Coordinates of N, CA and C in Angstrom, one line a residue:
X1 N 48.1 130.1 54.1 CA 49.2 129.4 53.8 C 48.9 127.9 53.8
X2 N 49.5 127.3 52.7 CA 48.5 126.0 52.7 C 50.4 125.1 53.0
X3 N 50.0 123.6 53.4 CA 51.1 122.3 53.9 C 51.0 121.8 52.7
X4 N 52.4 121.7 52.5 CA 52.8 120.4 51.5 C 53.9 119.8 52.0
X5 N 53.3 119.1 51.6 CA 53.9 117.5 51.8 C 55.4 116.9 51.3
X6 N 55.9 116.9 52.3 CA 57.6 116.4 51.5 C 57.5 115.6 51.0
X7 N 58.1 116.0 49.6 CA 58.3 114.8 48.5 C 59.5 113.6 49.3
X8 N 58.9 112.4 48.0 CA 60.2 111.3 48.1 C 61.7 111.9 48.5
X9 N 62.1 112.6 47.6 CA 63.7 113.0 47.8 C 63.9 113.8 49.4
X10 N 63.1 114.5 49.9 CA 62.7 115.0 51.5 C 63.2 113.8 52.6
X11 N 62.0 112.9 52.3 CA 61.6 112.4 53.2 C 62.9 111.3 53.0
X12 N 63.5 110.8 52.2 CA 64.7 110.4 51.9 C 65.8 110.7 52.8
X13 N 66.1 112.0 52.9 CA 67.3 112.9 53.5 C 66.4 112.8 55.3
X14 N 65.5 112.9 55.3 CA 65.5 112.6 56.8 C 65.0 111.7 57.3
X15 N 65.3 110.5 56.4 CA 65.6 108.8 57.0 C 66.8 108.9 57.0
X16 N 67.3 109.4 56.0 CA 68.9 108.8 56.2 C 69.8 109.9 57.6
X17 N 69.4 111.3 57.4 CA 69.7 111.8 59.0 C 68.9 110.9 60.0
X18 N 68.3 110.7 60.0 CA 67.9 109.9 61.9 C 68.4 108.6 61.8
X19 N 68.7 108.0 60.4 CA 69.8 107.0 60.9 C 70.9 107.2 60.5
X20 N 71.7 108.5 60.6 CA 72.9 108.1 60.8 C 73.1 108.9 62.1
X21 N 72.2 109.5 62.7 CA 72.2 109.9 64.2 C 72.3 109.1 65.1
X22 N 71.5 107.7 64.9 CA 71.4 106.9 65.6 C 72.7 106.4 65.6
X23 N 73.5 105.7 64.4 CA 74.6 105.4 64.5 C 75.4 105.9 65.2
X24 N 75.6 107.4 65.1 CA 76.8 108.4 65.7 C 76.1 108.1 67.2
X25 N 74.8 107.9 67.6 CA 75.2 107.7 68.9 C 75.4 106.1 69.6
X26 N 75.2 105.3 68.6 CA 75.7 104.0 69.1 C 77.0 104.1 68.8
X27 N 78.2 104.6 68.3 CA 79.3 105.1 68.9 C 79.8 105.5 69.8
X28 N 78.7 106.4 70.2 CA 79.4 107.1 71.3 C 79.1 105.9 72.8
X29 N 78.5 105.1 72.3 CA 79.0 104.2 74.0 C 79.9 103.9 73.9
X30 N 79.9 103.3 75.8 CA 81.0 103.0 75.8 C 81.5 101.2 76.1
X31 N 82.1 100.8 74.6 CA 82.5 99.6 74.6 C 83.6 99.0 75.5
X32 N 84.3 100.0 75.7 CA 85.3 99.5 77.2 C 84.7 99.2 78.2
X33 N 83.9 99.5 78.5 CA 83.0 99.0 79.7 C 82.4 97.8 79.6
X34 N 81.8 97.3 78.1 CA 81.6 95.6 77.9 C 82.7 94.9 77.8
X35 N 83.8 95.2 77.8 CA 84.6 94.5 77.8 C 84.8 93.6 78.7
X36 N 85.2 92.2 79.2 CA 86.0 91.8 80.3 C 87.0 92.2 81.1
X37 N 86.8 92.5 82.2 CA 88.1 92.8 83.0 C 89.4 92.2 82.4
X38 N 89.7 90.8 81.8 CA 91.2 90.6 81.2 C 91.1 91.1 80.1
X39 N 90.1 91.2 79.0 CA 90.7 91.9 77.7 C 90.7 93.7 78.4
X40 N 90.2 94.5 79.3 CA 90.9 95.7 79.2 C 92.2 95.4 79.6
X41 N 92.4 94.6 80.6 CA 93.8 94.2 81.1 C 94.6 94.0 79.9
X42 N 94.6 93.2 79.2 CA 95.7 92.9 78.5 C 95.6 94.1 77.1
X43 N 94.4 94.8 76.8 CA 94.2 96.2 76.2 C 95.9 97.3 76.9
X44 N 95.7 97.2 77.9 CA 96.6 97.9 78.7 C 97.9 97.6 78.8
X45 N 98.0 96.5 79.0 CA 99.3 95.6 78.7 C 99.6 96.0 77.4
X46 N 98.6 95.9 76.1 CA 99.8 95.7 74.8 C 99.8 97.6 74.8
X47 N 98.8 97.8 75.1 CA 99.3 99.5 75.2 C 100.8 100.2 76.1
X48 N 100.8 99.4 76.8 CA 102.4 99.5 77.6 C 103.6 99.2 76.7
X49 N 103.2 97.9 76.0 CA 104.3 97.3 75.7 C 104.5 98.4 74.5
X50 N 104.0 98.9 73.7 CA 103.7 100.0 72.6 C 104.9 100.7 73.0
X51 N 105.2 101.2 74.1 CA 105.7 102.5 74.7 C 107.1 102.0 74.9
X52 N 107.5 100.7 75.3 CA 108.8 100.3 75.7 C 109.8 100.7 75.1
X53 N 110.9 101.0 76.2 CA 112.4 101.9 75.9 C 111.9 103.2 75.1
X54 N 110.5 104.0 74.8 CA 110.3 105.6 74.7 C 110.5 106.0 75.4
X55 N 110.3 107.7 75.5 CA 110.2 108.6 76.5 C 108.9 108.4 77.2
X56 N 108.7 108.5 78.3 CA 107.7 108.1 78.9 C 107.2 109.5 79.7
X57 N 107.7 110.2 80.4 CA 107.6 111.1 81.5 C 107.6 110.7 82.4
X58 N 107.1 111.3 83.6 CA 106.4 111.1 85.1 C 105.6 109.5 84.8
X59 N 106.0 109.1 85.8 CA 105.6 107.5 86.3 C 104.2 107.4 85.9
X60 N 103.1 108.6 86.9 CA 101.7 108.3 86.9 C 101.8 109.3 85.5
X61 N 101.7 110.0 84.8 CA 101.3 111.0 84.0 C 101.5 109.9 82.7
X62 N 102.8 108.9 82.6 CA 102.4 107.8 81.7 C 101.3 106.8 81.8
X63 N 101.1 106.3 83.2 CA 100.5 105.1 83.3 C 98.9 105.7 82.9
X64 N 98.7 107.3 83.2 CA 97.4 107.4 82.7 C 97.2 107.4 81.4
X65 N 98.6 108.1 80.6 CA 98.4 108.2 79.4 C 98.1 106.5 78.7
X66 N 98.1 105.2 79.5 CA 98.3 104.5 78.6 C 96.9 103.9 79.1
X67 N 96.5 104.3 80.2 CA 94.9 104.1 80.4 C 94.4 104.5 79.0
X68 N 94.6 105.9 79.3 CA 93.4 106.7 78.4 C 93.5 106.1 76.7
X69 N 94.6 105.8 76.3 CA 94.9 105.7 74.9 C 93.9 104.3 74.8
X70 N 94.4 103.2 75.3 CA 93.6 101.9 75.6 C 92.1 102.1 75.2
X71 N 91.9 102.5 76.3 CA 90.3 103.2 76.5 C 89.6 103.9 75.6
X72 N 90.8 104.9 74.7 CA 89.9 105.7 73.6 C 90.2 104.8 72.1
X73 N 91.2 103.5 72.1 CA 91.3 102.6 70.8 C 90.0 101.9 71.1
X74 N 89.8 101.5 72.3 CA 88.4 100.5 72.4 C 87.5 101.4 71.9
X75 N 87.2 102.2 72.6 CA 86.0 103.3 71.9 C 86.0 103.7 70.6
X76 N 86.6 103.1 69.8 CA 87.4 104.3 68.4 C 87.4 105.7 68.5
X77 N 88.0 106.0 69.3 CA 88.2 107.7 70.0 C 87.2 108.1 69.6
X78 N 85.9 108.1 70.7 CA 85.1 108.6 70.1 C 84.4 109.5 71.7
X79 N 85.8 109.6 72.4 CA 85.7 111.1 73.4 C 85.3 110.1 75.2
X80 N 85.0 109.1 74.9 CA 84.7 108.6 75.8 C 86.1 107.3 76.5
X81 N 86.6 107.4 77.7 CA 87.7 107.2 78.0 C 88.2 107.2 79.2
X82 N 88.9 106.4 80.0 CA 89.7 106.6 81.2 C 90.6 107.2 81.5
X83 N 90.3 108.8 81.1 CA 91.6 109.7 81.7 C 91.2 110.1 82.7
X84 N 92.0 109.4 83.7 CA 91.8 109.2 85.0 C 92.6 111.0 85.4
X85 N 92.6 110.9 87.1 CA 93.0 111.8 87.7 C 94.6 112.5 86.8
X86 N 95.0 113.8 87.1 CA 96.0 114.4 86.9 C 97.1 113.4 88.1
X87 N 97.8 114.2 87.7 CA 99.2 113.6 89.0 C 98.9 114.5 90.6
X88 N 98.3 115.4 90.1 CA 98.0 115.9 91.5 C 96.5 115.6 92.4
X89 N 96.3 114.9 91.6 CA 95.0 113.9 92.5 C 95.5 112.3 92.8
X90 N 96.7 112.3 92.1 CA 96.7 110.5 93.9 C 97.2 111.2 94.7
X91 N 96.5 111.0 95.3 CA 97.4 111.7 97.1 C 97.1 110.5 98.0
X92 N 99.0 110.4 98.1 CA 99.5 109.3 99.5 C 98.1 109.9 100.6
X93 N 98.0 108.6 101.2 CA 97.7 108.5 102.7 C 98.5 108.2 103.7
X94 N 99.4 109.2 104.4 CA 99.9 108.9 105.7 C 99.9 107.8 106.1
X95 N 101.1 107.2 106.1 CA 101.0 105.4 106.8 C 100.1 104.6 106.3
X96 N 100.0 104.7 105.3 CA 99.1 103.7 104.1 C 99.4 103.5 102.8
X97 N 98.7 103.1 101.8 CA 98.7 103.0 100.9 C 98.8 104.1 99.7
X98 N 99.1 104.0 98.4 CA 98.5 105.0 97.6 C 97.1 105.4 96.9
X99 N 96.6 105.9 97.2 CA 95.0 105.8 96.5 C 94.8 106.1 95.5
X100 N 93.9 105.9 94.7 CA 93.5 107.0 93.3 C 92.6 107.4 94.5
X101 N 92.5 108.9 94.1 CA 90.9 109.5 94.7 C 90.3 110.5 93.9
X102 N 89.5 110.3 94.5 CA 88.8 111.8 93.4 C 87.9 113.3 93.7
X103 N 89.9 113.7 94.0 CA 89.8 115.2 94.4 C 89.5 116.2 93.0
X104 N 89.4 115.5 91.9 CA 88.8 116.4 90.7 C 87.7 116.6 90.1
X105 N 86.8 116.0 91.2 CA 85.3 115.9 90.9 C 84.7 115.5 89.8
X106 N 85.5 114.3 89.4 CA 85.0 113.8 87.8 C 84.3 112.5 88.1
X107 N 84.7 111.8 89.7 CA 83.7 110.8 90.0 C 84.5 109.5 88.7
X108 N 85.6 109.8 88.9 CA 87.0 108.9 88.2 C 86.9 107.6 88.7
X109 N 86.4 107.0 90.6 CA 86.3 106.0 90.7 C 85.6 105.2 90.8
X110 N 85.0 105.7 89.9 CA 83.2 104.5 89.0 C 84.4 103.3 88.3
X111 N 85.4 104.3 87.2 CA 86.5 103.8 86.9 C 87.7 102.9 87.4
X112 N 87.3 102.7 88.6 CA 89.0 102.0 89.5 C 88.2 101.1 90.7
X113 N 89.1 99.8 91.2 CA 88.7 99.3 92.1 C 90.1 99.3 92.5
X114 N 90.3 99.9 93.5 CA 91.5 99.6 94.5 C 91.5 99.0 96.0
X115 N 92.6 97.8 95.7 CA 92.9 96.9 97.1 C 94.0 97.3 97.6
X116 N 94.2 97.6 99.2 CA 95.6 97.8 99.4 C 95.9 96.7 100.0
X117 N 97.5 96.1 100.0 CA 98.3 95.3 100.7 C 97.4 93.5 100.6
X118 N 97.4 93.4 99.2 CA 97.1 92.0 99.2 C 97.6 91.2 98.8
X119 N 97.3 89.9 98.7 CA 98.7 88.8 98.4 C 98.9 89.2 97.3
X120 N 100.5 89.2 96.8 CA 100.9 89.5 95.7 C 100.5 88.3 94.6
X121 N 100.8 87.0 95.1 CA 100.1 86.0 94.2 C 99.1 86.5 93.4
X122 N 98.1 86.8 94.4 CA 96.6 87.1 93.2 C 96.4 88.8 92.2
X123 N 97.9 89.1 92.0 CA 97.2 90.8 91.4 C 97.9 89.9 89.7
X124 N 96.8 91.1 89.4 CA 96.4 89.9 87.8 C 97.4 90.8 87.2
X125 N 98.1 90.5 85.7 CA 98.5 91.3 85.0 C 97.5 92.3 84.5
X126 N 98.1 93.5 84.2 CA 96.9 94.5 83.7 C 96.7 95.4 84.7
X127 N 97.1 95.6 86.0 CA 96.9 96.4 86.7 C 98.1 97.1 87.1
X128 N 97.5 98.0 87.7 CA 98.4 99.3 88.2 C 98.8 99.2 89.5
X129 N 99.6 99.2 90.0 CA 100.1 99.1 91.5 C 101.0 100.6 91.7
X130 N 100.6 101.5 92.4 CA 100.9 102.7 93.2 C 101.6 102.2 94.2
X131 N 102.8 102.7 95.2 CA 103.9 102.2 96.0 C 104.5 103.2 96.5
X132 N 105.0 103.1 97.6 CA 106.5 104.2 97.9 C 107.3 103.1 98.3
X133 N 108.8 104.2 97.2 CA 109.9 103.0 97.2 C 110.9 104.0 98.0
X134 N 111.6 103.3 98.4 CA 113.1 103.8 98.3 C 114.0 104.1 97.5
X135 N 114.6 105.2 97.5 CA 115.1 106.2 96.4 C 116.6 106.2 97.0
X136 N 117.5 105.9 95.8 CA 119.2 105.4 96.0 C 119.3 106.1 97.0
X137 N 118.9 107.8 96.9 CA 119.9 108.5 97.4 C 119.4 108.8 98.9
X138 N 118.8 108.0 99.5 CA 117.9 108.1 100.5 C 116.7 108.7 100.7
X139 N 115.9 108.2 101.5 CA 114.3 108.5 101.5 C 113.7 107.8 101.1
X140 N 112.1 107.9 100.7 CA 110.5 107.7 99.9 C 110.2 108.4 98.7
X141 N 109.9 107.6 97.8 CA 108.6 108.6 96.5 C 107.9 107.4 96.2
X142 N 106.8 108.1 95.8 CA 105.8 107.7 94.8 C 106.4 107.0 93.8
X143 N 105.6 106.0 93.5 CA 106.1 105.4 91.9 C 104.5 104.4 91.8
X144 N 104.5 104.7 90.4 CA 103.8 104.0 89.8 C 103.8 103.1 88.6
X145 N 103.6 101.6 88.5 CA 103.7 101.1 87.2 C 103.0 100.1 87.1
X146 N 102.8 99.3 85.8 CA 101.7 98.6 85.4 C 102.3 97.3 85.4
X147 N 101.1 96.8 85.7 CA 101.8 94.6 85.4 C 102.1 94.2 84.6
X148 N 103.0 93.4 84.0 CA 102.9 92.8 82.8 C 103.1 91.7 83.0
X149 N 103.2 91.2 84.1 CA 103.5 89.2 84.4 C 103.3 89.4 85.8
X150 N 102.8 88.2 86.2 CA 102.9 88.1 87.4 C 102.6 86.2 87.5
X151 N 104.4 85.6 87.8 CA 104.6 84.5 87.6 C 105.6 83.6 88.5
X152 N 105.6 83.1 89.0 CA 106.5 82.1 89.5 C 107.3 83.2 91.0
X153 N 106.4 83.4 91.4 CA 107.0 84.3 92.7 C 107.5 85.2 92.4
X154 N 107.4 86.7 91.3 CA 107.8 87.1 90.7 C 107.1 88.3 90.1
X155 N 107.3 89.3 89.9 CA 106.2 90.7 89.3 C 107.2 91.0 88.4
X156 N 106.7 91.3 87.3 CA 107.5 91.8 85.9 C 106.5 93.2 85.9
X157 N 107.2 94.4 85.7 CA 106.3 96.0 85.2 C 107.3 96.4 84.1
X158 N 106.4 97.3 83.7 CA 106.5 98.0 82.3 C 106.2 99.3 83.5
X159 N 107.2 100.3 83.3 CA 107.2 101.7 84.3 C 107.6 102.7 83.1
X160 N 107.6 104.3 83.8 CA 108.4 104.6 83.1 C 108.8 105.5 84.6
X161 N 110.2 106.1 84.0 CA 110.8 107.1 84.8 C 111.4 106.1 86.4
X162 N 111.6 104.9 86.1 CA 111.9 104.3 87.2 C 113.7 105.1 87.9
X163 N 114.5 105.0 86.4 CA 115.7 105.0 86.9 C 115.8 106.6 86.6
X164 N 115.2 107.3 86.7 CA 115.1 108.6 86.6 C 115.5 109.7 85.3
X165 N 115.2 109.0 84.0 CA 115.7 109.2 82.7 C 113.9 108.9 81.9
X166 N 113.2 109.3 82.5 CA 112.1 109.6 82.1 C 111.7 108.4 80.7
X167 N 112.3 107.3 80.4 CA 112.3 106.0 79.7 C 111.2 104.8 80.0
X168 N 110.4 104.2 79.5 CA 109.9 103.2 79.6 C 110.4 102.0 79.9
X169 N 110.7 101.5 80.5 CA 111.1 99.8 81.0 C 110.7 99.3 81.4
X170 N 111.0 98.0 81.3 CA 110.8 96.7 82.4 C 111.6 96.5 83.0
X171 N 110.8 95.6 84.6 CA 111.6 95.1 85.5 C 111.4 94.3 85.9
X172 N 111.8 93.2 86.7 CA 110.9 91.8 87.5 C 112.2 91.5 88.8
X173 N 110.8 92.0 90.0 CA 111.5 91.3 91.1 C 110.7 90.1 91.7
X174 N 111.4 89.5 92.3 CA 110.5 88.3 93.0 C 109.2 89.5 94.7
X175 N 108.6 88.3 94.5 CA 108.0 89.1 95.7 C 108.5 89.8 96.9
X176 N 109.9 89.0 97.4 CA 110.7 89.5 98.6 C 111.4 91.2 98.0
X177 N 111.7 91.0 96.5 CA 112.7 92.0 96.5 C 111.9 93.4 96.3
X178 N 110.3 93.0 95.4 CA 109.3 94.1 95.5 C 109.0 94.9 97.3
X179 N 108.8 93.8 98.2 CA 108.2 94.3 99.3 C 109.4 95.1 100.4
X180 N 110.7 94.6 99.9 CA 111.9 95.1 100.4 C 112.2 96.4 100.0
X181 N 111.8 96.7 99.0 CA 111.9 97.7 98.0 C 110.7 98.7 98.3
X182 N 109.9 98.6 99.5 CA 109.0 99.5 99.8 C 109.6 100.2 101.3
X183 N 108.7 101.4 101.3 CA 109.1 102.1 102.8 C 108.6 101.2 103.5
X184 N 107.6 100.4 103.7 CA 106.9 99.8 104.5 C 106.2 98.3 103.1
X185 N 106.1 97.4 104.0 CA 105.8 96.3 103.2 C 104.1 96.3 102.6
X186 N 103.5 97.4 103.6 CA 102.1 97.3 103.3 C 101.8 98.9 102.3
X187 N 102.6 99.9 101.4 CA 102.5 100.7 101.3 C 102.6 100.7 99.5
X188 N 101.6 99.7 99.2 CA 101.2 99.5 97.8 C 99.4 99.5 97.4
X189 N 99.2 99.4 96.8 CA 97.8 99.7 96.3 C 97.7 99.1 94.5
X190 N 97.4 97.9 95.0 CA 96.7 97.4 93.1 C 95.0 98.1 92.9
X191 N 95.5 98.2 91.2 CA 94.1 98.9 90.7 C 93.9 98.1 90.0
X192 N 92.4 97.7 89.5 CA 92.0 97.3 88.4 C 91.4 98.5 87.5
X193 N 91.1 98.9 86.1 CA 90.2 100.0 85.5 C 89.1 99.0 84.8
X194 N 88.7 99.7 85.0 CA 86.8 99.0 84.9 C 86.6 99.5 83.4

């Protein structure tokens, strides 16, 4: 059996496959991650603001949805993305804060830097702040929502499901009315996503 040699038109079709392999996989990085911390921030933000007065659902089950959307427009959905934890992986800590953690073994907080209980002055727009509030009808819950200002003594969020009609809104209280508005004054948790 004798070798021949791929002709021109061959050898054509497997330059042009190895580069557009290459391409398909310089897609698949991940450009959210070169980003700057304020352009994902404000990525996030205008992905919030997208959603205002919709249906939203569950507090955290939006806020991730608006991670991950963010994250896969940077990427050009190309699979790679911050869909962070389900709702059943933040789990409160007893007399503390809310965490992300990563009870789903996806190693999610490569993706997250969380501070608990710091001056509210310095949490930048673009982040997520986890909390237990007080609830009209008495008691604590979880709630989660994202920054959208943080100005003149003052926090403005984009939530959903605040007033319990599963809706996207805003709200702005000054610092006193936020920390009044917790079970405990220290029982917040800002995130940045990386």
């Amino acid at each position: 059996m004798s070798y021949k040699k791929p002709g021109f038109f061959n050898s054509a079709i497997i330059v042009f496959v190895l580069i557009f392999a290459c391409a398909m996989q310089a897609n698949a990085q991940d450009v959210w991650a070169t980003l700057t911390q304020a352009d994902r921030n404000a990525r996030i933000i205008t992905q919030a603001q997208h959603d205002y007065l919709l249906v939203g659902g569950n507090c955290k089950v939006w806020t991730i949805d608006v991670v991950r959307v963010a994250s896969s427009v940077a990427n050009n959905w190309n699979g790679v993305s911050r869909a962070l934890p389900g709702t059943a992986s933040w789990q409160g800590v007893a007399s503390s804060a809310y965490w992300w953690d990563n009870s789903d073994g996806q190693n999610n907080m490569r993706f997250v830097t969380g501070t608990s209980a710091q001056n509210l002055a310095t949490v930048v727009p673009g982040s997520i702040i986890q909390m237990r509030i007080h609830m009209s009808g008495g008691g604590y819950t979880p709630h989660t929502a994202i920054v959208e200002v943080n100005s003149g003594g003052s926090l403005t969020f984009l939530e959903s499901n605040y007033n319990g009609d599963y809706t996207v809104r805003r709200r702005t209280l000054t610092y006193t009315q936020f920390l009044a508005s917790l079970e405990n004054s220290t029982y917040y948790t800002v995130y940045q996503i990386k």
